Structure formats: C-alpha cells, structure tokens
Amino acid sequence: MKNTNFDQKYYRGRFAPSPTGELHFGSLLAAMASYADARSHNGHWLLRIDDIDQARVVVNSDKHILSTLEHCGFQWDENVTYQSQCLNNYQDTLLKLNRTEQTFACTCSRKQIKEQSEQLGIKNGVYPGTCRNHHKSLTTSQEHAIRLKTSGDKLSFFDHVQGQYTQNLQKEVGDFIIYRRDKVFSYQLSVVVDDFHSDITHIVRGFDLLDSTPKQIFLQRLLNYPQPDYAHIPLAVNQNDLKLSKLSHAQKVDCNISTLVLAANFLGQKCPDAKEFDNKDDFWQYLVTYWDINRVPKMEKQMILV
Ligand code: GLU
Ligand code: ZN
C-alpha cells in the first residue's frame, strides 16, 4: 500500500549530482530511484548540478553527467539548474538567518574543536559550542565560519525506505556550519534553499545523506519552508566495502540495458532479464509502471560487483 503522503496534488522530485567526475553506478541508483518514483506518481523530475564547492568541481563533468543520463534514457523537466548561479538566494537566506540571532561566528579550527571536545568529553565530530555565546561580530574581516544554534529537542521524520529516523541535533551534531570559513555556503544551506526554490516535494537520494536530513529539516523549520518527503536508498559498495564513487575509482556507467536492469534489481524491483526488453524506452516504461518504493531494501548498503 502506498503511503498517504504520496496522495498529494503534485509531485516534484529531483536528482542533484555533484560535478566531481563521471556518473558512476552509485549515482545511477539515486538518479533511477528518484526518477522512477517521480514518474510513477506522474510527477516532475528536475536536474540540479550541485557545484557550490567550486574547488571540487571537475571541469566539464557536468556535461558528461548530463550526456550519460540522456544516453541512459532519462528525460528531465525544465532547465537544469546550477548552484553556482543561485548565490543570491543563499546570501539572502543567510542574512535572514543572521537576523534571527540563531547564527554565530565561529573561529575554531578543526584542531581546537577536537581538543575542546576531548576536554569536555563530547563525541568526536560534535561541535562543542565554544563560540556560541561569544557574540563575535559576523561582519569583521576576520575569517570565520557561521554556525547555526541547534536545539536539544529530538527531531524525527519518516523515511519512505528507512522508516522513522530520529536525531538530537545538539547532542549528535552540535551547532552546524551554514557558511564556511573559506566563504562557501554549506551543502546543508544550499540544498535546503534550492529544494525550496524549485518547489521540490519529494527527495530520493543515497543513505549517506540520511544523517544530514535532520539538519535540513531544522533549517526548513527556521525558514518556514514546507518539509519534503524523504527516501534514502542503500549505497552500493564494492567487495572491499568501499562506496562506489570517484574515490573508489568506480567506472563510468555504460548505459546498457543490462546495467539498468542491474540497478533496478539492486533497488529491489524484480526486473525481468535485459534480453526481455527491446530497447531502453521499453525498460523505463516497465520500471515506471511497476516501481514500488516499498521493495527498496531497508539497508545502509549492499555489495555489488560491477
Ligand atoms: N549533491 C549531493 C551529492 O552528490 C546530493 C544532494 C542531495 O541529494 O541532497 O551527494
Ligand atoms: Zn567556534
């Protein structure tokens, strides 16, 4: 049975690759799951290039990703958006947040954060709150990050694959960065602003972003944005338990029907053999017709040999 949240008036989904290399099998899964889920609800499916962190961008990889997606048979609606062209939106939102006094300047280095956490017996990686009450000016020329004050309340949401997920931001994450010391808007801030501006209602993406979701919901609530529906699909790992990504030297997707079938089956979709499909359109028609998100395995990761 479909969840009632899916009976909305409209559905707008998206795929948001970072242009840091070719489209590999891991990102094909996120593209396929978000696409099939959108199309099976007669929804729109948008593409966004997450190039906010220009230092990580590989020149022309956006073009390669788009052409691979096209070659695989994906069809997107509307113009492709680029984060690098939305800086005004992030800036406006940052100013808005600064006015709420929920933000503060942080000059801590990674080393200082680690030392402070150890001293206070706080979990490694959790911001110990050092600068929270120092009221350092946000406008000094001194280099600083901007963090958001989190709350100690439990934040919970329902994920359409992983089920109920709860996090205490204060305890498990700490006040998190929305503007980096190197003057880059953070991933959390930019994604929330982008999804709002594109009127995204459903987000289907990899498990690695599950624990970012409470931060994003926290931001949405502060900004009075509607909360999209979420689904986090398992990650594909190789035999060495490494996520299939640029780091593990995952290969570029070849777009054969057999690769598409492999991806669909990884997503639990019991797809017929590749030879049963005359062409890619035939495959997509099948997948969209029979797509069932309830079949996607409720797991963090699964091994795949590609
Ligand atoms: N650009 C992000 C990534 O490639 C995905 C962003 C998102 O889906 O929220 O990991
Ligand atoms: Zn600090």
PDB file of C-alpha atoms and ligand atoms in Angstrom:
ATOM      1  CA  MET A   1       0.000   0.000   0.000  1.00  0.00           C
ATOM      2  CA  LYS A   2       1.256   3.452  -0.833  1.00  0.00           C
ATOM      3  CA  ASN A   3       1.843   5.903   1.925  1.00  0.00           C
ATOM      4  CA  THR A   4      -0.790   8.616   2.233  1.00  0.00           C
ATOM      5  CA  ASN A   5       1.842  11.294   1.795  1.00  0.00           C
ATOM      6  CA  PHE A   6       2.001  10.294  -1.815  1.00  0.00           C
ATOM      7  CA  ASP A   7      -1.593  11.342  -2.458  1.00  0.00           C
ATOM      8  CA  GLN A   8      -0.559  14.922  -2.784  1.00  0.00           C
ATOM      9  CA  LYS A   9      -1.752  17.247  -5.505  1.00  0.00           C
ATOM     10  CA  TYR A  10       1.593  17.187  -7.194  1.00  0.00           C
ATOM     11  CA  TYR A  11       4.977  15.616  -7.037  1.00  0.00           C
ATOM     12  CA  ARG A  12       8.259  17.329  -7.865  1.00  0.00           C
ATOM     13  CA  GLY A  13      11.372  15.235  -7.467  1.00  0.00           C
ATOM     14  CA  ARG A  14      14.971  15.851  -8.382  1.00  0.00           C
ATOM     15  CA  PHE A  15      18.420  14.400  -8.864  1.00  0.00           C
ATOM     16  CA  ALA A  16      21.301  16.587  -7.763  1.00  0.00           C
ATOM     17  CA  PRO A  17      24.719  15.215  -8.702  1.00  0.00           C
ATOM     18  CA  SER A  18      27.922  16.972  -7.716  1.00  0.00           C
ATOM     19  CA  PRO A  19      30.064  17.540 -10.827  1.00  0.00           C
ATOM     20  CA  THR A  20      33.150  15.893  -9.391  1.00  0.00           C
ATOM     21  CA  GLY A  21      33.575  13.175 -12.001  1.00  0.00           C
ATOM     22  CA  GLU A  22      31.673  10.867 -14.317  1.00  0.00           C
ATOM     23  CA  LEU A  23      28.285   9.347 -13.467  1.00  0.00           C
ATOM     24  CA  HIS A  24      29.112   6.054 -11.740  1.00  0.00           C
ATOM     25  CA  PHE A  25      26.869   3.183 -10.699  1.00  0.00           C
ATOM     26  CA  GLY A  26      26.285   4.675  -7.226  1.00  0.00           C
ATOM     27  CA  SER A  27      24.862   7.881  -8.652  1.00  0.00           C
ATOM     28  CA  LEU A  28      22.895   5.970 -11.320  1.00  0.00           C
ATOM     29  CA  LEU A  29      20.975   4.370  -8.431  1.00  0.00           C
ATOM     30  CA  ALA A  30      19.977   7.725  -6.953  1.00  0.00           C
ATOM     31  CA  ALA A  31      19.048   9.017 -10.402  1.00  0.00           C
ATOM     32  CA  MET A  32      16.976   5.914 -11.177  1.00  0.00           C
ATOM     33  CA  ALA A  33      15.162   5.759  -7.832  1.00  0.00           C
ATOM     34  CA  SER A  34      14.273   9.457  -7.841  1.00  0.00           C
ATOM     35  CA  TYR A  35      13.199   9.269 -11.487  1.00  0.00           C
ATOM     36  CA  ALA A  36      11.076   6.128 -11.192  1.00  0.00           C
ATOM     37  CA  ASP A  37       9.417   7.396  -8.036  1.00  0.00           C
ATOM     38  CA  ALA A  38       8.588  10.759  -9.646  1.00  0.00           C
ATOM     39  CA  ARG A  39       7.308   9.310 -12.914  1.00  0.00           C
ATOM     40  CA  SER A  40       5.272   6.606 -11.215  1.00  0.00           C
ATOM     41  CA  HIS A  41       3.416   9.425  -9.439  1.00  0.00           C
ATOM     42  CA  ASN A  42       3.026  11.388 -12.682  1.00  0.00           C
ATOM     43  CA  GLY A  43       5.432  13.831 -11.144  1.00  0.00           C
ATOM     44  CA  HIS A  44       8.072  16.172 -12.477  1.00  0.00           C
ATOM     45  CA  TRP A  45      11.722  15.277 -12.270  1.00  0.00           C
ATOM     46  CA  LEU A  46      14.316  18.032 -12.186  1.00  0.00           C
ATOM     47  CA  LEU A  47      18.073  18.067 -12.504  1.00  0.00           C
ATOM     48  CA  ARG A  48      20.349  20.256 -10.470  1.00  0.00           C
ATOM     49  CA  ILE A  49      24.121  20.422 -10.626  1.00  0.00           C
ATOM     50  CA  ASP A  50      25.489  20.796  -7.095  1.00  0.00           C
ATOM     51  CA  ASP A  51      28.558  22.864  -7.905  1.00  0.00           C
ATOM     52  CA  ILE A  52      28.549  25.103  -4.820  1.00  0.00           C
ATOM     53  CA  ASP A  53      32.003  23.891  -3.833  1.00  0.00           C
ATOM     54  CA  GLN A  54      33.928  25.081  -6.870  1.00  0.00           C
ATOM     55  CA  ALA A  55      37.199  23.695  -5.548  1.00  0.00           C
ATOM     56  CA  ARG A  56      35.829  20.154  -6.003  1.00  0.00           C
ATOM     57  CA  VAL A  57      34.348  20.700  -9.460  1.00  0.00           C
ATOM     58  CA  VAL A  58      35.941  18.743 -12.288  1.00  0.00           C
ATOM     59  CA  VAL A  59      35.750  20.811 -15.456  1.00  0.00           C
ATOM     60  CA  ASN A  60      33.130  19.557 -17.914  1.00  0.00           C
ATOM     61  CA  SER A  61      31.975  16.727 -15.669  1.00  0.00           C
ATOM     62  CA  ASP A  62      28.511  18.361 -15.550  1.00  0.00           C
ATOM     63  CA  LYS A  63      28.300  17.915 -19.321  1.00  0.00           C
ATOM     64  CA  HIS A  64      29.483  14.330 -19.087  1.00  0.00           C
ATOM     65  CA  ILE A  65      26.928  13.540 -16.389  1.00  0.00           C
ATOM     66  CA  LEU A  66      24.098  15.082 -18.419  1.00  0.00           C
ATOM     67  CA  SER A  67      25.051  13.235 -21.569  1.00  0.00           C
ATOM     68  CA  THR A  68      25.342   9.918 -19.697  1.00  0.00           C
ATOM     69  CA  LEU A  69      21.908  10.458 -18.166  1.00  0.00           C
ATOM     70  CA  GLU A  70      20.480  11.248 -21.572  1.00  0.00           C
ATOM     71  CA  HIS A  71      22.164   8.211 -23.063  1.00  0.00           C
ATOM     72  CA  CYS A  72      20.638   6.040 -20.324  1.00  0.00           C
ATOM     73  CA  GLY A  73      17.210   7.317 -21.339  1.00  0.00           C
ATOM     74  CA  PHE A  74      16.414   9.748 -18.522  1.00  0.00           C
ATOM     75  CA  GLN A  75      14.177  12.643 -19.501  1.00  0.00           C
ATOM     76  CA  TRP A  76      14.094  15.693 -17.265  1.00  0.00           C
ATOM     77  CA  ASP A  77      11.678  18.576 -16.983  1.00  0.00           C
ATOM     78  CA  GLU A  78      12.567  22.248 -17.004  1.00  0.00           C
ATOM     79  CA  ASN A  79      16.049  23.714 -17.343  1.00  0.00           C
ATOM     80  CA  VAL A  80      18.959  22.198 -15.479  1.00  0.00           C
ATOM     81  CA  THR A  81      19.880  24.474 -12.552  1.00  0.00           C
ATOM     82  CA  TYR A  82      23.351  25.147 -11.210  1.00  0.00           C
ATOM     83  CA  GLN A  83      24.047  26.081  -7.608  1.00  0.00           C
ATOM     84  CA  SER A  84      26.794  28.430  -8.777  1.00  0.00           C
ATOM     85  CA  GLN A  85      24.058  30.522 -10.390  1.00  0.00           C
ATOM     86  CA  CYS A  86      21.941  30.773  -7.229  1.00  0.00           C
ATOM     87  CA  LEU A  87      24.394  32.519  -4.901  1.00  0.00           C
ATOM     88  CA  ASN A  88      21.965  35.410  -4.345  1.00  0.00           C
ATOM     89  CA  ASN A  89      19.383  33.021  -2.930  1.00  0.00           C
ATOM     90  CA  TYR A  90      21.879  31.635  -0.424  1.00  0.00           C
ATOM     91  CA  GLN A  91      23.102  35.101   0.517  1.00  0.00           C
ATOM     92  CA  ASP A  92      19.549  36.349   1.129  1.00  0.00           C
ATOM     93  CA  THR A  93      18.780  33.323   3.250  1.00  0.00           C
ATOM     94  CA  LEU A  94      21.964  33.698   5.264  1.00  0.00           C
ATOM     95  CA  LEU A  95      21.083  37.343   6.017  1.00  0.00           C
ATOM     96  CA  LYS A  96      17.608  36.269   7.035  1.00  0.00           C
ATOM     97  CA  LEU A  97      19.040  33.673   9.418  1.00  0.00           C
ATOM     98  CA  ASN A  98      21.549  36.168  10.826  1.00  0.00           C
ATOM     99  CA  ARG A  99      18.662  38.483  11.686  1.00  0.00           C
ATOM    100  CA  THR A 100      17.023  35.762  13.786  1.00  0.00           C
ATOM    101  CA  GLU A 101      20.124  35.671  16.017  1.00  0.00           C
ATOM    102  CA  GLN A 102      20.172  31.920  15.574  1.00  0.00           C
ATOM    103  CA  THR A 103      23.605  32.181  13.979  1.00  0.00           C
ATOM    104  CA  PHE A 104      27.027  32.953  15.325  1.00  0.00           C
ATOM    105  CA  ALA A 105      30.555  33.427  14.080  1.00  0.00           C
ATOM    106  CA  CYS A 106      32.959  30.594  14.781  1.00  0.00           C
ATOM    107  CA  THR A 107      36.704  30.958  14.539  1.00  0.00           C
ATOM    108  CA  CYS A 108      37.589  27.487  15.832  1.00  0.00           C
ATOM    109  CA  SER A 109      39.999  25.405  13.836  1.00  0.00           C
ATOM    110  CA  ARG A 110      39.405  21.702  13.398  1.00  0.00           C
ATOM    111  CA  LYS A 111      42.204  21.039  15.879  1.00  0.00           C
ATOM    112  CA  GLN A 112      40.650  23.340  18.500  1.00  0.00           C
ATOM    113  CA  ILE A 113      37.267  21.654  18.082  1.00  0.00           C
ATOM    114  CA  LYS A 114      38.853  18.259  18.599  1.00  0.00           C
ATOM    115  CA  GLU A 115      40.728  19.392  21.699  1.00  0.00           C
ATOM    116  CA  GLN A 116      37.677  21.098  23.192  1.00  0.00           C
ATOM    117  CA  SER A 117      35.512  18.039  22.583  1.00  0.00           C
ATOM    118  CA  GLU A 118      38.067  15.786  24.252  1.00  0.00           C
ATOM    119  CA  GLN A 119      38.292  18.091  27.261  1.00  0.00           C
ATOM    120  CA  LEU A 120      34.535  18.248  27.652  1.00  0.00           C
ATOM    121  CA  GLY A 121      34.030  14.559  26.917  1.00  0.00           C
ATOM    122  CA  ILE A 122      31.889  15.299  23.862  1.00  0.00           C
ATOM    123  CA  LYS A 123      31.645  12.816  20.995  1.00  0.00           C
ATOM    124  CA  ASN A 124      34.261  13.370  18.322  1.00  0.00           C
ATOM    125  CA  GLY A 125      32.937  15.442  15.428  1.00  0.00           C
ATOM    126  CA  VAL A 126      30.245  17.153  17.506  1.00  0.00           C
ATOM    127  CA  TYR A 127      30.773  20.906  17.773  1.00  0.00           C
ATOM    128  CA  PRO A 128      31.384  21.629  21.477  1.00  0.00           C
ATOM    129  CA  GLY A 129      29.687  25.044  21.383  1.00  0.00           C
ATOM    130  CA  THR A 130      32.879  27.025  22.007  1.00  0.00           C
ATOM    131  CA  CYS A 131      31.901  30.222  20.170  1.00  0.00           C
ATOM    132  CA  ARG A 132      28.158  30.004  20.768  1.00  0.00           C
ATOM    133  CA  ASN A 133      27.965  32.710  23.411  1.00  0.00           C
ATOM    134  CA  HIS A 134      30.947  34.817  22.441  1.00  0.00           C
ATOM    135  CA  HIS A 135      28.913  37.167  20.277  1.00  0.00           C
ATOM    136  CA  LYS A 136      31.715  37.651  17.811  1.00  0.00           C
ATOM    137  CA  SER A 137      30.671  40.048  15.118  1.00  0.00           C
ATOM    138  CA  LEU A 138      29.584  38.440  11.887  1.00  0.00           C
ATOM    139  CA  THR A 139      30.900  41.362   9.906  1.00  0.00           C
ATOM    140  CA  THR A 140      34.538  41.536  10.918  1.00  0.00           C
ATOM    141  CA  SER A 141      37.066  40.971   8.234  1.00  0.00           C
ATOM    142  CA  GLN A 142      38.490  38.156  10.319  1.00  0.00           C
ATOM    143  CA  GLU A 143      37.954  34.752   8.781  1.00  0.00           C
ATOM    144  CA  HIS A 144      35.193  32.801  10.428  1.00  0.00           C
ATOM    145  CA  ALA A 145      32.544  30.255   9.714  1.00  0.00           C
ATOM    146  CA  ILE A 146      28.886  30.869  10.512  1.00  0.00           C
ATOM    147  CA  ARG A 147      27.142  28.219  12.579  1.00  0.00           C
ATOM    148  CA  LEU A 148      23.516  27.700  13.404  1.00  0.00           C
ATOM    149  CA  LYS A 149      22.418  27.208  17.020  1.00  0.00           C
ATOM    150  CA  THR A 150      20.744  23.830  17.245  1.00  0.00           C
ATOM    151  CA  SER A 151      18.218  22.668  19.764  1.00  0.00           C
ATOM    152  CA  GLY A 152      18.365  19.779  22.217  1.00  0.00           C
ATOM    153  CA  ASP A 153      14.922  18.532  21.194  1.00  0.00           C
ATOM    154  CA  LYS A 154      14.578  15.280  19.336  1.00  0.00           C
ATOM    155  CA  LEU A 155      13.963  15.758  15.651  1.00  0.00           C
ATOM    156  CA  SER A 156      12.138  12.928  13.937  1.00  0.00           C
ATOM    157  CA  PHE A 157      10.889  12.212  10.433  1.00  0.00           C
ATOM    158  CA  PHE A 158       9.536   9.284   8.453  1.00  0.00           C
ATOM    159  CA  ASP A 159      11.745   7.998   5.664  1.00  0.00           C
ATOM    160  CA  HIS A 160       9.941   6.043   2.944  1.00  0.00           C
ATOM    161  CA  VAL A 161      12.705   3.439   2.783  1.00  0.00           C
ATOM    162  CA  GLN A 162      14.466   3.508   6.134  1.00  0.00           C
ATOM    163  CA  GLY A 163      11.452   4.199   8.365  1.00  0.00           C
ATOM    164  CA  GLN A 164      11.359   6.510  11.363  1.00  0.00           C
ATOM    165  CA  TYR A 165      14.626   8.371  11.928  1.00  0.00           C
ATOM    166  CA  THR A 166      15.374  10.473  14.971  1.00  0.00           C
ATOM    167  CA  GLN A 167      18.292  12.694  15.868  1.00  0.00           C
ATOM    168  CA  ASN A 168      19.087  15.048  18.685  1.00  0.00           C
ATOM    169  CA  LEU A 169      20.957  17.736  16.777  1.00  0.00           C
ATOM    170  CA  GLN A 170      22.505  19.320  19.816  1.00  0.00           C
ATOM    171  CA  LYS A 171      23.883  16.043  21.127  1.00  0.00           C
ATOM    172  CA  GLU A 172      24.703  14.228  17.913  1.00  0.00           C
ATOM    173  CA  VAL A 173      25.805  17.042  15.614  1.00  0.00           C
ATOM    174  CA  GLY A 174      26.141  20.278  17.540  1.00  0.00           C
ATOM    175  CA  ASP A 175      25.717  23.735  16.079  1.00  0.00           C
ATOM    176  CA  PHE A 176      26.464  23.164  12.418  1.00  0.00           C
ATOM    177  CA  ILE A 177      28.102  25.247   9.725  1.00  0.00           C
ATOM    178  CA  ILE A 178      25.953  27.108   7.217  1.00  0.00           C
ATOM    179  CA  TYR A 179      28.706  29.318   5.821  1.00  0.00           C
ATOM    180  CA  ARG A 180      32.226  28.032   5.625  1.00  0.00           C
ATOM    181  CA  ARG A 181      35.371  29.804   6.709  1.00  0.00           C
ATOM    182  CA  ASP A 182      36.586  29.646   3.107  1.00  0.00           C
ATOM    183  CA  LYS A 183      33.498  31.695   2.130  1.00  0.00           C
ATOM    184  CA  VAL A 184      31.461  28.877   0.605  1.00  0.00           C
ATOM    185  CA  PHE A 185      27.800  28.368   1.520  1.00  0.00           C
ATOM    186  CA  SER A 186      27.488  24.981   3.168  1.00  0.00           C
ATOM    187  CA  TYR A 187      25.924  21.977   1.491  1.00  0.00           C
ATOM    188  CA  GLN A 188      23.118  21.960   4.113  1.00  0.00           C
ATOM    189  CA  LEU A 189      22.141  25.564   3.489  1.00  0.00           C
ATOM    190  CA  SER A 190      22.358  25.468  -0.293  1.00  0.00           C
ATOM    191  CA  VAL A 191      20.364  22.231  -0.652  1.00  0.00           C
ATOM    192  CA  VAL A 192      17.532  23.478   1.567  1.00  0.00           C
ATOM    193  CA  VAL A 193      17.334  26.761  -0.316  1.00  0.00           C
ATOM    194  CA  ASP A 194      17.491  25.061  -3.729  1.00  0.00           C
ATOM    195  CA  ASP A 195      14.827  22.488  -2.935  1.00  0.00           C
ATOM    196  CA  PHE A 196      12.568  25.259  -1.671  1.00  0.00           C
ATOM    197  CA  HIS A 197      13.070  27.475  -4.719  1.00  0.00           C
ATOM    198  CA  SER A 198      12.418  24.550  -7.062  1.00  0.00           C
ATOM    199  CA  ASP A 199       9.327  23.608  -5.075  1.00  0.00           C
ATOM    200  CA  ILE A 200      10.634  20.066  -4.526  1.00  0.00           C
ATOM    201  CA  THR A 201       8.116  17.858  -2.718  1.00  0.00           C
ATOM    202  CA  HIS A 202       9.984  14.515  -2.679  1.00  0.00           C
ATOM    203  CA  ILE A 203      13.654  13.762  -2.155  1.00  0.00           C
ATOM    204  CA  VAL A 204      15.012  10.328  -3.025  1.00  0.00           C
ATOM    205  CA  ARG A 205      18.783  10.004  -2.547  1.00  0.00           C
ATOM    206  CA  GLY A 206      21.568   7.888  -1.074  1.00  0.00           C
ATOM    207  CA  PHE A 207      21.796   6.622   2.511  1.00  0.00           C
ATOM    208  CA  ASP A 208      24.908   8.733   3.102  1.00  0.00           C
ATOM    209  CA  LEU A 209      22.644  11.797   3.317  1.00  0.00           C
ATOM    210  CA  LEU A 210      20.194  10.310   5.826  1.00  0.00           C
ATOM    211  CA  ASP A 211      22.026  11.836   8.763  1.00  0.00           C
ATOM    212  CA  SER A 212      22.085  15.242   7.040  1.00  0.00           C
ATOM    213  CA  THR A 213      18.306  15.256   6.814  1.00  0.00           C
ATOM    214  CA  PRO A 214      17.578  16.426  10.396  1.00  0.00           C
ATOM    215  CA  LYS A 215      19.886  19.416   9.810  1.00  0.00           C
ATOM    216  CA  GLN A 216      17.973  20.208   6.647  1.00  0.00           C
ATOM    217  CA  ILE A 217      14.588  19.854   8.351  1.00  0.00           C
ATOM    218  CA  PHE A 218      15.832  22.087  11.174  1.00  0.00           C
ATOM    219  CA  LEU A 219      16.716  24.752   8.596  1.00  0.00           C
ATOM    220  CA  GLN A 220      13.378  24.338   6.806  1.00  0.00           C
ATOM    221  CA  ARG A 221      11.522  24.911  10.064  1.00  0.00           C
ATOM    222  CA  LEU A 222      13.512  28.045  10.891  1.00  0.00           C
ATOM    223  CA  LEU A 223      12.831  29.409   7.427  1.00  0.00           C
ATOM    224  CA  ASN A 224       9.177  28.402   7.354  1.00  0.00           C
ATOM    225  CA  TYR A 225       9.687  26.189   4.339  1.00  0.00           C
ATOM    226  CA  PRO A 226       7.476  23.151   3.747  1.00  0.00           C
ATOM    227  CA  GLN A 227       9.113  19.818   4.557  1.00  0.00           C
ATOM    228  CA  PRO A 228       9.547  17.475   1.584  1.00  0.00           C
ATOM    229  CA  ASP A 229       9.048  13.726   1.806  1.00  0.00           C
ATOM    230  CA  TYR A 230      12.263  11.729   2.083  1.00  0.00           C
ATOM    231  CA  ALA A 231      13.503   8.316   0.960  1.00  0.00           C
ATOM    232  CA  HIS A 232      17.122   7.192   1.366  1.00  0.00           C
ATOM    233  CA  ILE A 233      18.231   4.251  -0.747  1.00  0.00           C
ATOM    234  CA  PRO A 234      21.064   1.861   0.131  1.00  0.00           C
ATOM    235  CA  LEU A 235      24.548   2.634  -1.098  1.00  0.00           C
ATOM    236  CA  ALA A 236      26.342   0.316  -3.481  1.00  0.00           C
ATOM    237  CA  VAL A 237      29.666  -0.862  -2.122  1.00  0.00           C
ATOM    238  CA  ASN A 238      32.358  -2.950  -3.764  1.00  0.00           C
ATOM    239  CA  GLN A 239      33.893  -6.135  -2.375  1.00  0.00           C
ATOM    240  CA  ASN A 240      36.189  -4.023  -0.173  1.00  0.00           C
ATOM    241  CA  ASP A 241      33.184  -2.339   1.401  1.00  0.00           C
ATOM    242  CA  LEU A 242      34.029   0.933  -0.366  1.00  0.00           C
ATOM    243  CA  LYS A 243      31.198   3.109  -1.574  1.00  0.00           C
ATOM    244  CA  LEU A 244      31.052   3.177  -5.365  1.00  0.00           C
ATOM    245  CA  SER A 245      32.156   6.691  -6.034  1.00  0.00           C
ATOM    246  CA  LYS A 246      35.001   8.582  -7.543  1.00  0.00           C
ATOM    247  CA  LEU A 247      37.138   7.732  -4.529  1.00  0.00           C
ATOM    248  CA  SER A 248      36.842   4.000  -5.077  1.00  0.00           C
ATOM    249  CA  HIS A 249      37.550   4.574  -8.779  1.00  0.00           C
ATOM    250  CA  ALA A 250      34.090   3.397  -9.778  1.00  0.00           C
ATOM    251  CA  GLN A 251      33.722   3.287 -13.520  1.00  0.00           C
ATOM    252  CA  LYS A 252      31.567   5.485 -15.651  1.00  0.00           C
ATOM    253  CA  VAL A 253      28.112   3.964 -16.249  1.00  0.00           C
ATOM    254  CA  ASP A 254      27.909   2.341 -19.689  1.00  0.00           C
ATOM    255  CA  CYS A 255      24.114   2.748 -20.092  1.00  0.00           C
ATOM    256  CA  ASN A 256      23.493  -0.769 -21.435  1.00  0.00           C
ATOM    257  CA  ILE A 257      20.085  -2.229 -20.702  1.00  0.00           C
ATOM    258  CA  SER A 258      21.788  -4.871 -18.570  1.00  0.00           C
ATOM    259  CA  THR A 259      23.306  -2.132 -16.363  1.00  0.00           C
ATOM    260  CA  LEU A 260      19.891  -0.524 -15.993  1.00  0.00           C
ATOM    261  CA  VAL A 261      18.376  -3.886 -15.046  1.00  0.00           C
ATOM    262  CA  LEU A 262      21.191  -4.456 -12.529  1.00  0.00           C
ATOM    263  CA  ALA A 263      20.444  -1.081 -10.943  1.00  0.00           C
ATOM    264  CA  ALA A 264      16.689  -1.740 -10.844  1.00  0.00           C
ATOM    265  CA  ASN A 265      17.250  -5.094  -9.159  1.00  0.00           C
ATOM    266  CA  PHE A 266      19.677  -3.546  -6.687  1.00  0.00           C
ATOM    267  CA  LEU A 267      16.706  -1.333  -5.803  1.00  0.00           C
ATOM    268  CA  GLY A 268      14.636  -4.462  -5.134  1.00  0.00           C
ATOM    269  CA  GLN A 269      12.468  -4.176  -8.247  1.00  0.00           C
ATOM    270  CA  LYS A 270      12.432  -7.787  -9.547  1.00  0.00           C
ATOM    271  CA  CYS A 271      13.047  -6.671 -13.095  1.00  0.00           C
ATOM    272  CA  PRO A 272      12.969  -9.207 -15.972  1.00  0.00           C
ATOM    273  CA  ASP A 273      16.179 -10.129 -17.774  1.00  0.00           C
ATOM    274  CA  ALA A 274      17.771  -7.489 -20.000  1.00  0.00           C
ATOM    275  CA  LYS A 275      17.007  -9.561 -23.094  1.00  0.00           C
ATOM    276  CA  GLU A 276      13.277  -9.233 -22.398  1.00  0.00           C
ATOM    277  CA  PHE A 277      13.460  -5.541 -23.263  1.00  0.00           C
ATOM    278  CA  ASP A 278      13.509  -4.379 -26.883  1.00  0.00           C
ATOM    279  CA  ASN A 279      15.104  -1.064 -26.051  1.00  0.00           C
ATOM    280  CA  LYS A 280      15.701   1.397 -23.208  1.00  0.00           C
ATOM    281  CA  ASP A 281      12.280   3.032 -23.579  1.00  0.00           C
ATOM    282  CA  ASP A 282      10.786  -0.378 -23.034  1.00  0.00           C
ATOM    283  CA  PHE A 283      12.827  -0.780 -19.851  1.00  0.00           C
ATOM    284  CA  TRP A 284      11.822   2.629 -18.485  1.00  0.00           C
ATOM    285  CA  GLN A 285       8.193   2.034 -19.252  1.00  0.00           C
ATOM    286  CA  TYR A 286       8.357  -1.227 -17.338  1.00  0.00           C
ATOM    287  CA  LEU A 287      10.212   0.281 -14.389  1.00  0.00           C
ATOM    288  CA  VAL A 288       7.892   3.268 -14.047  1.00  0.00           C
ATOM    289  CA  THR A 289       4.790   1.072 -14.301  1.00  0.00           C
ATOM    290  CA  TYR A 290       5.927  -1.466 -11.729  1.00  0.00           C
ATOM    291  CA  TRP A 291       8.065   0.739  -9.477  1.00  0.00           C
ATOM    292  CA  ASP A 292       7.366   0.093  -5.825  1.00  0.00           C
ATOM    293  CA  ILE A 293       9.412   2.025  -3.280  1.00  0.00           C
ATOM    294  CA  ASN A 294       8.373  -0.468  -0.591  1.00  0.00           C
ATOM    295  CA  ARG A 295      10.579  -3.039  -2.293  1.00  0.00           C
ATOM    296  CA  VAL A 296      13.740  -0.989  -1.927  1.00  0.00           C
ATOM    297  CA  PRO A 297      15.840  -2.759   0.742  1.00  0.00           C
ATOM    298  CA  LYS A 298      15.859  -1.048   4.098  1.00  0.00           C
ATOM    299  CA  MET A 299      19.621  -1.135   4.424  1.00  0.00           C
ATOM    300  CA  GLU A 300      22.555   1.183   4.652  1.00  0.00           C
ATOM    301  CA  LYS A 301      24.483  -0.576   1.897  1.00  0.00           C
ATOM    302  CA  GLN A 302      24.600  -3.590  -0.362  1.00  0.00           C
ATOM    303  CA  MET A 303      27.504  -5.135  -2.194  1.00  0.00           C
ATOM    304  CA  ILE A 304      27.566  -5.094  -5.950  1.00  0.00           C
ATOM    305  CA  LEU A 305      30.120  -6.287  -8.457  1.00  0.00           C
ATOM    306  CA  VAL A 306      30.222  -4.016 -11.472  1.00  0.00           C
TER     307      VAL A 306
HETATM  308  N1  GLU B   1      24.980  16.722  -4.492  1.00  0.00           N
HETATM  309  C1  GLU B   1      24.816  15.754  -3.460  1.00  0.00           C
HETATM  310  C2  GLU B   1      25.673  14.543  -3.750  1.00  0.00           C
HETATM  311  O1  GLU B   1      26.059  14.337  -4.866  1.00  0.00           O
HETATM  312  C3  GLU B   1      23.377  15.282  -3.348  1.00  0.00           C
HETATM  313  C4  GLU B   1      22.497  16.335  -2.793  1.00  0.00           C
HETATM  314  C5  GLU B   1      21.141  15.824  -2.361  1.00  0.00           C
HETATM  315  O2  GLU B   1      20.613  14.894  -2.963  1.00  0.00           O
HETATM  316  O3  GLU B   1      20.620  16.406  -1.430  1.00  0.00           O
HETATM  317  O4  GLU B   1      25.996  13.787  -2.858  1.00  0.00           O
HETATM  318 ZN    ZN B   2      33.993  28.138  17.283  1.00  0.00          ZN
END
